[in-house]
Coordinates of C-alpha atoms in Angstrom, one line a residue:
Chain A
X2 CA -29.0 20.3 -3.9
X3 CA -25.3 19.3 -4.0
X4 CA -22.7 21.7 -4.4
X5 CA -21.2 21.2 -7.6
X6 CA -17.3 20.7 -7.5
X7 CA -15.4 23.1 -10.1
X8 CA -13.1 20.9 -11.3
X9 CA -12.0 23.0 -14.3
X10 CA -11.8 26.5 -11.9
X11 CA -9.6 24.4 -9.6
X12 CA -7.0 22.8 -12.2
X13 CA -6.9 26.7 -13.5
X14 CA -5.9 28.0 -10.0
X15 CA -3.4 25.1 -9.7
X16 CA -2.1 25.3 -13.3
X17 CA -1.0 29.1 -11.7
X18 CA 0.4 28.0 -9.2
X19 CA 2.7 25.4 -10.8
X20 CA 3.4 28.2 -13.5
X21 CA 4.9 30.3 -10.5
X22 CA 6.9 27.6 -8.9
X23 CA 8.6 27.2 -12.5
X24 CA 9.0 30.6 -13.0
X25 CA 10.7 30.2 -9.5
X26 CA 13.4 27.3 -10.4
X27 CA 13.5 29.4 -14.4
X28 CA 15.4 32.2 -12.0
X29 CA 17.8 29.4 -11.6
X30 CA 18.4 28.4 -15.4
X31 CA 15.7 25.1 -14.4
X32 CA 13.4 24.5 -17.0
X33 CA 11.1 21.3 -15.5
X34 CA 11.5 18.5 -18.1
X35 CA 8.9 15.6 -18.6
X36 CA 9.5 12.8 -21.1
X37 CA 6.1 11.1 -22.2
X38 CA 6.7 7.7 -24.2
X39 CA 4.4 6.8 -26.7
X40 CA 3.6 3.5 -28.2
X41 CA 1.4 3.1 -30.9
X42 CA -1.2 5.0 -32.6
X43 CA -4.4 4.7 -30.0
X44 CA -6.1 8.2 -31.3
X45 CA -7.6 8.4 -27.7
X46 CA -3.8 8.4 -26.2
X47 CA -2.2 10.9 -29.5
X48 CA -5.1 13.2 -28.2
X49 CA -4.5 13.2 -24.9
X50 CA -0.4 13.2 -25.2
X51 CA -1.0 16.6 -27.5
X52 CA -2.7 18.1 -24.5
X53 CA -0.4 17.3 -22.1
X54 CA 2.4 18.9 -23.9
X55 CA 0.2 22.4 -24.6
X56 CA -0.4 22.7 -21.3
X57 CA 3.2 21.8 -20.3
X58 CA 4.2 24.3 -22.6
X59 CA 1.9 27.0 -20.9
X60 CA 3.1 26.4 -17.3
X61 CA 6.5 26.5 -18.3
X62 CA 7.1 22.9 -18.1
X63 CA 9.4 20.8 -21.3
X64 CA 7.7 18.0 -22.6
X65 CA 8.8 16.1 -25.1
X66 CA 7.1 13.2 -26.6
X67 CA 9.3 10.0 -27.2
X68 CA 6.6 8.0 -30.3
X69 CA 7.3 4.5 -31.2
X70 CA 5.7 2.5 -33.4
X71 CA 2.5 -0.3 -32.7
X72 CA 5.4 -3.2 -33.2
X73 CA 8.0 -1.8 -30.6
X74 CA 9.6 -4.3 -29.1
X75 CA 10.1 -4.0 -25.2
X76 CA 13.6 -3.6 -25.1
X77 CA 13.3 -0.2 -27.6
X78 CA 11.0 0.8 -24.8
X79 CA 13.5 0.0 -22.3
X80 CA 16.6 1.5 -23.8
X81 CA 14.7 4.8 -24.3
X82 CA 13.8 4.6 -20.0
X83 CA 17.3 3.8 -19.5
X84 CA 18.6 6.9 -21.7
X85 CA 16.0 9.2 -20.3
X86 CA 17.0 8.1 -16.1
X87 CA 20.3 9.3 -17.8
X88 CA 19.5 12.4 -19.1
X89 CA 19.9 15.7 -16.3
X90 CA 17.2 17.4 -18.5
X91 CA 14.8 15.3 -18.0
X92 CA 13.2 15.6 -14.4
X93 CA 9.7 13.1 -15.6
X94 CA 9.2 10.1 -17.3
X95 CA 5.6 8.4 -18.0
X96 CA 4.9 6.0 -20.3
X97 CA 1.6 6.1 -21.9
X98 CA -1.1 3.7 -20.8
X99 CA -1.9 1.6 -22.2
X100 CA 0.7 0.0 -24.4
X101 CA 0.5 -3.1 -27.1
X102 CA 0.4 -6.3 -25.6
X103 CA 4.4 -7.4 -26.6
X104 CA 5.1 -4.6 -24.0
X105 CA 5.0 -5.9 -19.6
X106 CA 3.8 -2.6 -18.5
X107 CA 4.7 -3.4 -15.3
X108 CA 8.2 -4.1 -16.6
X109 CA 8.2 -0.6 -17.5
X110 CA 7.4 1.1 -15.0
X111 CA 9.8 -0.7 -12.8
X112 CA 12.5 0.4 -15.2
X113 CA 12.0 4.1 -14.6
X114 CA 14.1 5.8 -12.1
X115 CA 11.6 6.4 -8.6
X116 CA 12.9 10.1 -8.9
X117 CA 11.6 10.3 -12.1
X118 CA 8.4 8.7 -11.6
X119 CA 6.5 10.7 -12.4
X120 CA 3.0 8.4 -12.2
X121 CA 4.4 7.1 -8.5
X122 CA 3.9 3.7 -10.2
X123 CA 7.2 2.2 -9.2
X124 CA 6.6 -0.1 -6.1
X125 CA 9.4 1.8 -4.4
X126 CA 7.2 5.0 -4.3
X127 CA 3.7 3.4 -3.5
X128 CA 5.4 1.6 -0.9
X129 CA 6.6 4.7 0.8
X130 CA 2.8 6.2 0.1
X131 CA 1.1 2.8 1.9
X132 CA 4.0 3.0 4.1
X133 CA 2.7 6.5 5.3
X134 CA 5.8 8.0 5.1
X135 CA 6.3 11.7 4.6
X136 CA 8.8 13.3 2.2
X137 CA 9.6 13.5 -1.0
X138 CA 8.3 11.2 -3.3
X139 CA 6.0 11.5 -6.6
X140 CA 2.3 10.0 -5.7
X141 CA -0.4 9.0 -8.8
X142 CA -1.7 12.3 -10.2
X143 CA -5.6 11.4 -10.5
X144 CA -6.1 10.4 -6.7
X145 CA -3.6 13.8 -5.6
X146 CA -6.0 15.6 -7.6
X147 CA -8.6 14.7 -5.7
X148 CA -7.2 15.3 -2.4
X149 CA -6.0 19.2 -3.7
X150 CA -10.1 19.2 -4.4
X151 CA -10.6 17.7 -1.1
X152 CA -8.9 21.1 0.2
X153 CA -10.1 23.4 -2.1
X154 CA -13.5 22.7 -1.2
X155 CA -12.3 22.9 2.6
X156 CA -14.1 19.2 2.9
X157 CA -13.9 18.3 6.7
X158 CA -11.6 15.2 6.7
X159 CA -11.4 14.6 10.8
X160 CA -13.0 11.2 11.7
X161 CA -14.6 10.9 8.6
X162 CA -15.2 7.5 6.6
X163 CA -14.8 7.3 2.9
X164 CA -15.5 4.8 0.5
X165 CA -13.5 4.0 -2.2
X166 CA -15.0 2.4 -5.1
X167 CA -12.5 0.4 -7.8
X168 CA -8.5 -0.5 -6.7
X169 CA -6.6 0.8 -9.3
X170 CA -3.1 1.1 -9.5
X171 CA -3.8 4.5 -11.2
X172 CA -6.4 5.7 -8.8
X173 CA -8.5 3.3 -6.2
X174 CA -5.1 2.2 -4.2
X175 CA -3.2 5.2 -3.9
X176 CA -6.7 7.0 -2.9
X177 CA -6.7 4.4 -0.7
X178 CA -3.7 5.9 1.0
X179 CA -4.0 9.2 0.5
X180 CA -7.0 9.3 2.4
X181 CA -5.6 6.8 4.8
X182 CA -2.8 9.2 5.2
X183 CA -5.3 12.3 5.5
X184 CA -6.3 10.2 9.0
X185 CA -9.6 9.3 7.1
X186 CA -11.2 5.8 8.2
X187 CA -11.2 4.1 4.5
X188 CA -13.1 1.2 3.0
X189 CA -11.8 -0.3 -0.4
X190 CA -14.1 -1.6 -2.5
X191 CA -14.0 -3.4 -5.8
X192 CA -16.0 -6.0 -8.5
X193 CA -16.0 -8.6 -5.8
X194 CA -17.8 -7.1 -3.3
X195 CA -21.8 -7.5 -2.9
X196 CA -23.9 -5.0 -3.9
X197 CA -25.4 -5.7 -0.3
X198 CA -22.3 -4.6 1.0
X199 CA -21.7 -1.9 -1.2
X200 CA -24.7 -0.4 -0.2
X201 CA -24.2 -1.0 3.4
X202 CA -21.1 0.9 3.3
X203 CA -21.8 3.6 1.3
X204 CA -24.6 4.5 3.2
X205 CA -21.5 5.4 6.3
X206 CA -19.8 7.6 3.9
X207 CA -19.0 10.6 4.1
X208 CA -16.7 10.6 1.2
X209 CA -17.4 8.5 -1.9
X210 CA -14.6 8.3 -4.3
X211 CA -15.7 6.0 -8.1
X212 CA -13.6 4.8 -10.4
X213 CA -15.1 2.0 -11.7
X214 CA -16.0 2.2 -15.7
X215 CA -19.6 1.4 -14.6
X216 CA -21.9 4.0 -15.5
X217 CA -24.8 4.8 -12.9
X218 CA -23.1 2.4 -10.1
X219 CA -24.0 4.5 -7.7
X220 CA -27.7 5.8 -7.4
X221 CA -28.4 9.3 -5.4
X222 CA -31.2 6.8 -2.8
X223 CA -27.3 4.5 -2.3
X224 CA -25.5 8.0 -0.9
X225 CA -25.4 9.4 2.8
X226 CA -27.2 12.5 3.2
X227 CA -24.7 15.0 2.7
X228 CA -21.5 12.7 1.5
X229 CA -19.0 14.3 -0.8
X230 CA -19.0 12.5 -4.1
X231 CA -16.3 12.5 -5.9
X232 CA -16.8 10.7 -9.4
X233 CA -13.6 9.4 -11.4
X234 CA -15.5 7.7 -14.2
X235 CA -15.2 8.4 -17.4
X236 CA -17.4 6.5 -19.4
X237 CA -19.0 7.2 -23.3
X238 CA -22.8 6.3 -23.7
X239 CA -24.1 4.8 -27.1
X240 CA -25.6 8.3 -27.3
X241 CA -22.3 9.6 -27.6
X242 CA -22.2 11.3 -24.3
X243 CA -20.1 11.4 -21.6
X244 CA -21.2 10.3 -18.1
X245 CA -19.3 9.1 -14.9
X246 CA -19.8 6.2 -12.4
X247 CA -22.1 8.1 -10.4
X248 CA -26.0 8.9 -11.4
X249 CA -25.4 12.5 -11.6
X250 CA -29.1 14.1 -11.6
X251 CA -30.0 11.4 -8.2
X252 CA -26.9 11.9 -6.7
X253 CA -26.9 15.5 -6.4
X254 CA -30.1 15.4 -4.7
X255 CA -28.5 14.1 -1.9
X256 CA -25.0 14.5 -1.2
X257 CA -23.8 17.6 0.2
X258 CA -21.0 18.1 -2.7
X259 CA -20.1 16.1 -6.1
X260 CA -17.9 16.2 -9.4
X261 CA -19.4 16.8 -12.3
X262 CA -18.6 14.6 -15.3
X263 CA -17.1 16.7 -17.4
X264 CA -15.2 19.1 -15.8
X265 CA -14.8 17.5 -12.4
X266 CA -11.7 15.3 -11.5
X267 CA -10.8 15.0 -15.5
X268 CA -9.2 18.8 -15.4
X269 CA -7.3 17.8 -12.4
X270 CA -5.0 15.2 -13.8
X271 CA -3.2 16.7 -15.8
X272 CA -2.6 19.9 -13.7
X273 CA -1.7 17.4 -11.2
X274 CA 1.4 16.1 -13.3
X275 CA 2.8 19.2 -14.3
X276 CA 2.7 19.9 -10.4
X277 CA 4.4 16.4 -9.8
X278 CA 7.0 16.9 -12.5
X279 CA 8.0 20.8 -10.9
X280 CA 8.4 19.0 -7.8
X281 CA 10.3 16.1 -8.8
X282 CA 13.0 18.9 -10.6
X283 CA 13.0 21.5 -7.5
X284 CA 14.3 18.2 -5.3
X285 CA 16.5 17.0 -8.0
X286 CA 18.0 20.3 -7.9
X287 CA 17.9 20.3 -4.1
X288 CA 15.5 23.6 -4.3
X289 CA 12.6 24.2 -1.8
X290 CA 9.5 25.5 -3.3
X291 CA 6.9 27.4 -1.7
X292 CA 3.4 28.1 -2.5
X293 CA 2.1 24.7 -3.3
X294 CA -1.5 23.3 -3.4
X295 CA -2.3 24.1 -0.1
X296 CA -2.1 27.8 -1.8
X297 CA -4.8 27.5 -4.1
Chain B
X20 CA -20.0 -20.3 21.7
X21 CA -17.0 -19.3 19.3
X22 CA -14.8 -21.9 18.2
X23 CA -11.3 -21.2 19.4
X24 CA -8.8 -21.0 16.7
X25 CA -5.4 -22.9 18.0
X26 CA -2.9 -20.9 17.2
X27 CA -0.4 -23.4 18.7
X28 CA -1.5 -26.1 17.0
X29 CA -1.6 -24.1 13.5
X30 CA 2.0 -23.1 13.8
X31 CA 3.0 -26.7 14.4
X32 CA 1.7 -27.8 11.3
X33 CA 3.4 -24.8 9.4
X34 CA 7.0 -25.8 11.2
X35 CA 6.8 -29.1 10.2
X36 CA 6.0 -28.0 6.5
X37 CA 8.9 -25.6 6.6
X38 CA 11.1 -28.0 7.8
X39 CA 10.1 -30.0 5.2
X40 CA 10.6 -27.5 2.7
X41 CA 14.5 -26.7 4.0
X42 CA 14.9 -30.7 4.2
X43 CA 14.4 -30.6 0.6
X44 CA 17.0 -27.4 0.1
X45 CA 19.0 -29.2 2.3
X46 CA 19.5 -32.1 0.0
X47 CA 21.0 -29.8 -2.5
X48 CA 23.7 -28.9 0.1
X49 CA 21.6 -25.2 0.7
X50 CA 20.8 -24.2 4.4
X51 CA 18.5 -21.5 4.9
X52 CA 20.5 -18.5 6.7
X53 CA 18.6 -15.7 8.6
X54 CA 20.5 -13.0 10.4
X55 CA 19.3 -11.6 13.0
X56 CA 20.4 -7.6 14.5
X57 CA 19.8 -7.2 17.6
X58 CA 20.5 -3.3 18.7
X59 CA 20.5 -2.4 22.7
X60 CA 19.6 -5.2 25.8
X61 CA 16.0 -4.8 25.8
X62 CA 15.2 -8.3 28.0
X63 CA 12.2 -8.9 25.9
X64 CA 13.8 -8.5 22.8
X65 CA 16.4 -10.7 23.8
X66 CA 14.0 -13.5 25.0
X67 CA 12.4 -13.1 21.7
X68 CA 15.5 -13.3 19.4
X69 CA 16.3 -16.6 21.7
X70 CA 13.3 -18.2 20.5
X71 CA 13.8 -17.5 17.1
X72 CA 17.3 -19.2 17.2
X73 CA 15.7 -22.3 18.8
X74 CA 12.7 -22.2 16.3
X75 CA 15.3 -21.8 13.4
X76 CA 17.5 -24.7 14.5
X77 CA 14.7 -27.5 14.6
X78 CA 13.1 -26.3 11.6
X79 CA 16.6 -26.2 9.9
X80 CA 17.1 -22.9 9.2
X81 CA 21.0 -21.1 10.2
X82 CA 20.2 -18.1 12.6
X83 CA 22.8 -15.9 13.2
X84 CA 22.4 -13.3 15.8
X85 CA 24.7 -10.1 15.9
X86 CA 24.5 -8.5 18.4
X87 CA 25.6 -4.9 19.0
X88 CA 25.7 -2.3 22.3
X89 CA 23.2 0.6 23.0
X90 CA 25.1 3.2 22.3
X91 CA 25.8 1.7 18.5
X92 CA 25.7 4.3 16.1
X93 CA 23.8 3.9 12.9
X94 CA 26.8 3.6 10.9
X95 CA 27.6 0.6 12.1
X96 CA 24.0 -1.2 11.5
X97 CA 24.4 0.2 8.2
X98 CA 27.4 -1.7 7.6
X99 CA 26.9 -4.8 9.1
X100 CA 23.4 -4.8 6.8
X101 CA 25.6 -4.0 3.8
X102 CA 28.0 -7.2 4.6
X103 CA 25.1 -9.2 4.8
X104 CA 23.3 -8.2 1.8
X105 CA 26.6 -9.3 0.2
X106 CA 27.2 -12.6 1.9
X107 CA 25.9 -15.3 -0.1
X108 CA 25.3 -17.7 3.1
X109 CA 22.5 -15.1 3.9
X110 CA 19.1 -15.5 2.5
X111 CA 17.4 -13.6 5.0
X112 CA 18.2 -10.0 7.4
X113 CA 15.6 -8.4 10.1
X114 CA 16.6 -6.2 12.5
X115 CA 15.2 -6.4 15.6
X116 CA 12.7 -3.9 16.7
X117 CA 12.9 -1.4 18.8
X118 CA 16.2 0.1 17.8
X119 CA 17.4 2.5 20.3
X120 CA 17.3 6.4 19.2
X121 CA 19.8 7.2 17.5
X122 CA 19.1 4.9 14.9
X123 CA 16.6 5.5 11.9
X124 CA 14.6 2.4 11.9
X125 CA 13.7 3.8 8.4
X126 CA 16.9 4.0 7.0
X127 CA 17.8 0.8 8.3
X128 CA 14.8 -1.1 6.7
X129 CA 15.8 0.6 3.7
X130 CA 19.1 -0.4 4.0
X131 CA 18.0 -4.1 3.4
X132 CA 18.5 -5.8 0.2
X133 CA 14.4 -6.4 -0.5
X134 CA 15.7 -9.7 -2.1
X135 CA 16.6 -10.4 1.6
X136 CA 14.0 -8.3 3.6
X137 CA 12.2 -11.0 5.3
X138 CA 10.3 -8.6 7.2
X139 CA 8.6 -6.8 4.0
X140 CA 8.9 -4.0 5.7
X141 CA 11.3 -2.4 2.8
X142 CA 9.1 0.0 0.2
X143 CA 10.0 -1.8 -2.8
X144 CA 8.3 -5.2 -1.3
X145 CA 5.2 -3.4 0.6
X146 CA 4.7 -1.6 -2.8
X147 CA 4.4 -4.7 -4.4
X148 CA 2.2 -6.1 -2.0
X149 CA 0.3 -3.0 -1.5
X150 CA -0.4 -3.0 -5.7
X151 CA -1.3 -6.5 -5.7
X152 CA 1.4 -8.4 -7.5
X153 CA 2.0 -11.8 -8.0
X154 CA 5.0 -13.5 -7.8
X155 CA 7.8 -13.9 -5.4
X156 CA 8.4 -10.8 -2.6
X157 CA 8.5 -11.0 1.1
X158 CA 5.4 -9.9 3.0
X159 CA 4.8 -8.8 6.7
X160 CA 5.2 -12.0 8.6
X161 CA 2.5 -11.4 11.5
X162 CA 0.0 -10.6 8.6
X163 CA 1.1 -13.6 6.6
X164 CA 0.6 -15.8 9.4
X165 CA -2.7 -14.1 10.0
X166 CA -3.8 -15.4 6.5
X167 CA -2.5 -19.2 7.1
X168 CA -4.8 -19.2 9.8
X169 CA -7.8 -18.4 8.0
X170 CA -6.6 -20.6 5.4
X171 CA -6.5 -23.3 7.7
X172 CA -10.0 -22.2 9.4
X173 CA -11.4 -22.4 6.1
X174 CA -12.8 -19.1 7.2
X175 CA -14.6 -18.2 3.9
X176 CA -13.5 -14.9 2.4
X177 CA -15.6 -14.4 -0.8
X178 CA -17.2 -11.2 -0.6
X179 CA -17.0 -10.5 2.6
X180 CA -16.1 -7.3 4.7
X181 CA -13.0 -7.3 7.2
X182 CA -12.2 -4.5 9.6
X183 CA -8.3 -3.7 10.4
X184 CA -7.9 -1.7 13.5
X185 CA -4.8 -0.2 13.6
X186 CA -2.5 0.9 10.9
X187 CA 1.2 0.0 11.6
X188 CA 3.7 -1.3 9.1
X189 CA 4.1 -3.9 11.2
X190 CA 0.5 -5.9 11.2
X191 CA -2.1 -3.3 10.0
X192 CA -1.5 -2.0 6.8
X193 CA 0.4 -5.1 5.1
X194 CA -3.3 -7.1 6.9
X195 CA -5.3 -4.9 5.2
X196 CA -3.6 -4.9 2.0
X197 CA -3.0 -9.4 1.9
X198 CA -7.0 -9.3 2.6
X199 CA -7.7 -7.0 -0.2
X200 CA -5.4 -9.3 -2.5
X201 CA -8.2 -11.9 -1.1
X202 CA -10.9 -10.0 -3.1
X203 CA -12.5 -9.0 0.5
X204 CA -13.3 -5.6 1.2
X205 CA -11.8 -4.4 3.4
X206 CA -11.7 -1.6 5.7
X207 CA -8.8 -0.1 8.1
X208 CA -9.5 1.8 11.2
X209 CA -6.9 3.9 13.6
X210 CA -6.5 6.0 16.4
X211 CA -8.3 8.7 14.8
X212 CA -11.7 6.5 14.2
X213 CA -14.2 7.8 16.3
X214 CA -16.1 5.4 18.3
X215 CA -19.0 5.8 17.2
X216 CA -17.6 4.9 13.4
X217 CA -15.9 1.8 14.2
X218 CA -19.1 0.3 16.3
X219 CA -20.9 1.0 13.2
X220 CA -18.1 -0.5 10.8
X221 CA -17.8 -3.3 13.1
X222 CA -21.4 -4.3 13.2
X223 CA -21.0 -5.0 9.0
X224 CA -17.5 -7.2 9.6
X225 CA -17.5 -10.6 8.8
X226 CA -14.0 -10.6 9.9
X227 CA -12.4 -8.6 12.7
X228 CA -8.6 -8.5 12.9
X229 CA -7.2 -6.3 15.6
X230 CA -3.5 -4.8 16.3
X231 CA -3.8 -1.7 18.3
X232 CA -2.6 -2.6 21.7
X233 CA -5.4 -1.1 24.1
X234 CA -7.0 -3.8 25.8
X235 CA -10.7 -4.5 25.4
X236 CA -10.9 -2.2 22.9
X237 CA -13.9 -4.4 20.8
X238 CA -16.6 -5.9 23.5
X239 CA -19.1 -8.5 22.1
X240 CA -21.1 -6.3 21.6
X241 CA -19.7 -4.4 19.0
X242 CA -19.3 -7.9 17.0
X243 CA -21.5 -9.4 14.0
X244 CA -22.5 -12.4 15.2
X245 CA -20.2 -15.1 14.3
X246 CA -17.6 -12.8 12.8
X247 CA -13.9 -14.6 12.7
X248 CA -12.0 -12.3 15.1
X249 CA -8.3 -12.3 15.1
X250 CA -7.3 -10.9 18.0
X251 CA -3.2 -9.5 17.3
X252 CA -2.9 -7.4 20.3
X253 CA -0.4 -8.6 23.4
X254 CA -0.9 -6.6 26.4
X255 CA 0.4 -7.1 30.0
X256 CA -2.1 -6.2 32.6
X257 CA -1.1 -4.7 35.9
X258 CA -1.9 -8.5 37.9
X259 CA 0.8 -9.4 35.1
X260 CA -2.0 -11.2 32.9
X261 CA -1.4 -11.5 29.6
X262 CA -4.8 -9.7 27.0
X263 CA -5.5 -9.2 23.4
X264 CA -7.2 -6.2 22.3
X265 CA -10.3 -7.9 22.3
X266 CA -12.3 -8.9 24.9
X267 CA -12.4 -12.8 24.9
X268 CA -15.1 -13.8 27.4
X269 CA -18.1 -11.4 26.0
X270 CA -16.3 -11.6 22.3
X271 CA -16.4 -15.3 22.2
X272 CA -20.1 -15.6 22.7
X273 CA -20.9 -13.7 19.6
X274 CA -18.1 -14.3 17.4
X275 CA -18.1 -17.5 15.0
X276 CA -14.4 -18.1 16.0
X277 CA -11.7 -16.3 17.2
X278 CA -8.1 -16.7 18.6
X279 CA -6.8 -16.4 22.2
X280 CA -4.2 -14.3 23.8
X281 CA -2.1 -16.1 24.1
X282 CA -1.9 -19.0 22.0
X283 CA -3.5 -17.5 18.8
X284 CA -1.7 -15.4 16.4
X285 CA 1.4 -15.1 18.7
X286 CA 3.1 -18.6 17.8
X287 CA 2.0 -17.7 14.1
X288 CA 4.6 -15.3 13.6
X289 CA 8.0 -16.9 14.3
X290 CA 6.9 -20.0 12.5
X291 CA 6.2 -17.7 9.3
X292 CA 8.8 -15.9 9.7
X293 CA 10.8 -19.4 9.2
X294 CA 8.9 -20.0 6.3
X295 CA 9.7 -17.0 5.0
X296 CA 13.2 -17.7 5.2
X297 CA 13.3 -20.8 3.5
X298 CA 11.3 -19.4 0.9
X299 CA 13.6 -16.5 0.4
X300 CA 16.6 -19.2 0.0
X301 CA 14.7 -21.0 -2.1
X302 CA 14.4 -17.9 -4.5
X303 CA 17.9 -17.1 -4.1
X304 CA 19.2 -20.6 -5.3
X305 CA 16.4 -20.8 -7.9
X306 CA 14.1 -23.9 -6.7
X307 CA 10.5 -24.0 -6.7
X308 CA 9.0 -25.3 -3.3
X309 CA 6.1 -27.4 -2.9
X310 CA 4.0 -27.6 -0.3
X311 CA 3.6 -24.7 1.3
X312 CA 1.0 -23.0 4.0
X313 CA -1.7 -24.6 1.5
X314 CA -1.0 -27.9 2.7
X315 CA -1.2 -27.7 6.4

């Protein structure tokens, strides 16, 4: 049986550390600021908006939450970016996904400073992540997430193939390069390719990464023997319950480790930002910080 | 037997389009201007930069070279960029690679407008290719000019599974990302791929494309029968012949088509690097272009 990956444990170790690298740039009158735009009134977004703010708040991180109404226009959206590149306070922007139709999200995130970007949505900074490059720059929270797990669990990454399931701007593509970067052989994969394939692939993997929005996609008899499953689906049955992209009860018959769903790479995201945001004020304030993610 | 895909004969058809294309800018008084830096007096980089001039001029495109000593200090390439980001008779700027040491080839790439970065090498435009976008940005040229050849091959794509070997800015990454944009799946292999990985990756590819620059690197053997291979690599043996990476005489009995060395993807590049150029002018004065690498 699979190892099950903590996800929850993990985000709690990081959520320390990122409380200590604040407490480190507090000694300097720093207090990390994130701005999170809000438009409309999804309850699914309000929710999980609230929650980033509490556990800003805990890790010693400012959030403020910048609300505008279903009927924003895009300009609003884009005078508040502009004010907020301005502000010195503010070290983070993100703009809530998704946004009402009126809005170009990509529009939006191109309007945010790439120092501030705190989602590494801007082309500038997933350019310089499929460029390879190393340095300073913010990368998207879900797939970093996964790679601090990827550590955590000290999952052998040396001439190892991974599949990547879904190509996301939020998760499949910048997993993509991440694992790329990692020196990982890496297959993207997405709606357009065969289940033949697929299944041809996958059963090479050592690492399976999902995020799809298709529940039970992959099947436990589909996995390598072994393979590291990582599941990013988040998907809500007609039962009302909450499964992933992977068939949890096959799958951990055979893989070697795998994410739960809940509590698996969920946890991780948001730990992941307030990590992203202390970074992006340490550089802006031209400070160093130790004790990162390779501590936890 | 493979069918040999004529490189030669492909970029013909694509110069004879472009100059097409800058016939028609041309009759609103607008010649296509590409600058060329050349750094040091490497002899083959020299040669090269000769032939784009002379490819340029028929195609009617305005290449300027400017040419600067070894011992040029960053500073200066940095300035000379910045003058011709700002001159309006400039649609186009690539710096000549290698540039010697003292030079950040980074910094230099960066340097460059993206409006005029007719390399794609700057982050801003291999972000936007790398996410998937639409619209009008400069991509890798030696990639591009790998796609207009399976355009032309009518190789079909749908739901298939290409293997990139190698993983510079250059060819690899920018080819693995303009095949994904294609809906195939793609995977990208490197130096750190065992062997054993790749012949088992490779066995799955429908299409091959390889930039590594070690010579017989894929055998026959390790080909899918009648698997498009595009063979990218240029190597000079020690009798002074001229090799892909790919071993043509055992690869082209199992492959379904594949491209010499030389002759194949070699003449590809400068002729889409022309087209590139008119394209950017095109952009920069506003007009739409017909006809492009779709109708060769």
């Amino acid at each position: 049986m699979a190892k099950i990956i903590d996800g929850k444990a993990i985000a709690k170790k990081l959520r320390a550390v990122v409380a200590k690298q604040a407490a480190v740039l507090k000694e300097q009158a720093i207090t990390p600021g994130l701005a999170v735009i809000l438009v409309g009134d999804d309850p699914a977004s309000e929710i999980y908006v609230r929650s980033k703010e509490r556990a800003a708040a805990k890790v010693g991180v400012d959030a403020k939450t910048f609300k505008y109404p279903n009927d924003a226009t895009e300009e609003e959206i884009l005078t508040q970016i502009n004010a907020l590149n301005q502000d010195e306070t503010v070290d983070a922007i993100l703009v809530q996904s998704p946004v009402p139709s009126q809005i170009n999200e990509q529009t939006i995130q191109e309007a945010i400073l790439p120092a501030k970007d705190v989602d590494g949505f801007h082309p500038e900074n997933s350019g310089r992540l499929f460029a390879g490059q190393t340095g300073n720059y913010p990368v998207a929270n879900t797939p970093r997430g996964v790679m601090t797990m990827l550590h955590h669990e000290a999952i052998d990454l040396d001439g190892k193939h991974a599949v990547v399931l879904g190509r996301s701007i939020l998760v499949g593509r910048p997993m993509f390069a991440l694992l790329q970067k990692a020196n990982v052989s890496v297959t993207l994969l997405h709606r357009y390719t065969p289940a033949d394939l697929r299944r041809q692939l996958l059963a090479t993997a050592d690492i399976v990464v999902v995020a799809t929005g298709v529940p039970d996609l992959i099947m436990g008899a589909d996995l390598k023997p072994g393979a590291t499953v990582i599941d990013v689906g988040m998907n809500r049955l007609p039962n009302n319950k909450l499964v992933g992209d992977v068939n949890f009860d096959t799958a951990q018959k055979v893989a070697g480790a795998i994410t739960p769903v809940p509590g698996g790479v969920g946890p991780m995201t948001i730990a992941t930002l307030l990590e992203t945001t202390v970074e992006l004020a340490a550089h802006h304030h031209h400070i160093e910080l130790e004790h990162g993610w390779q501590n936890i």
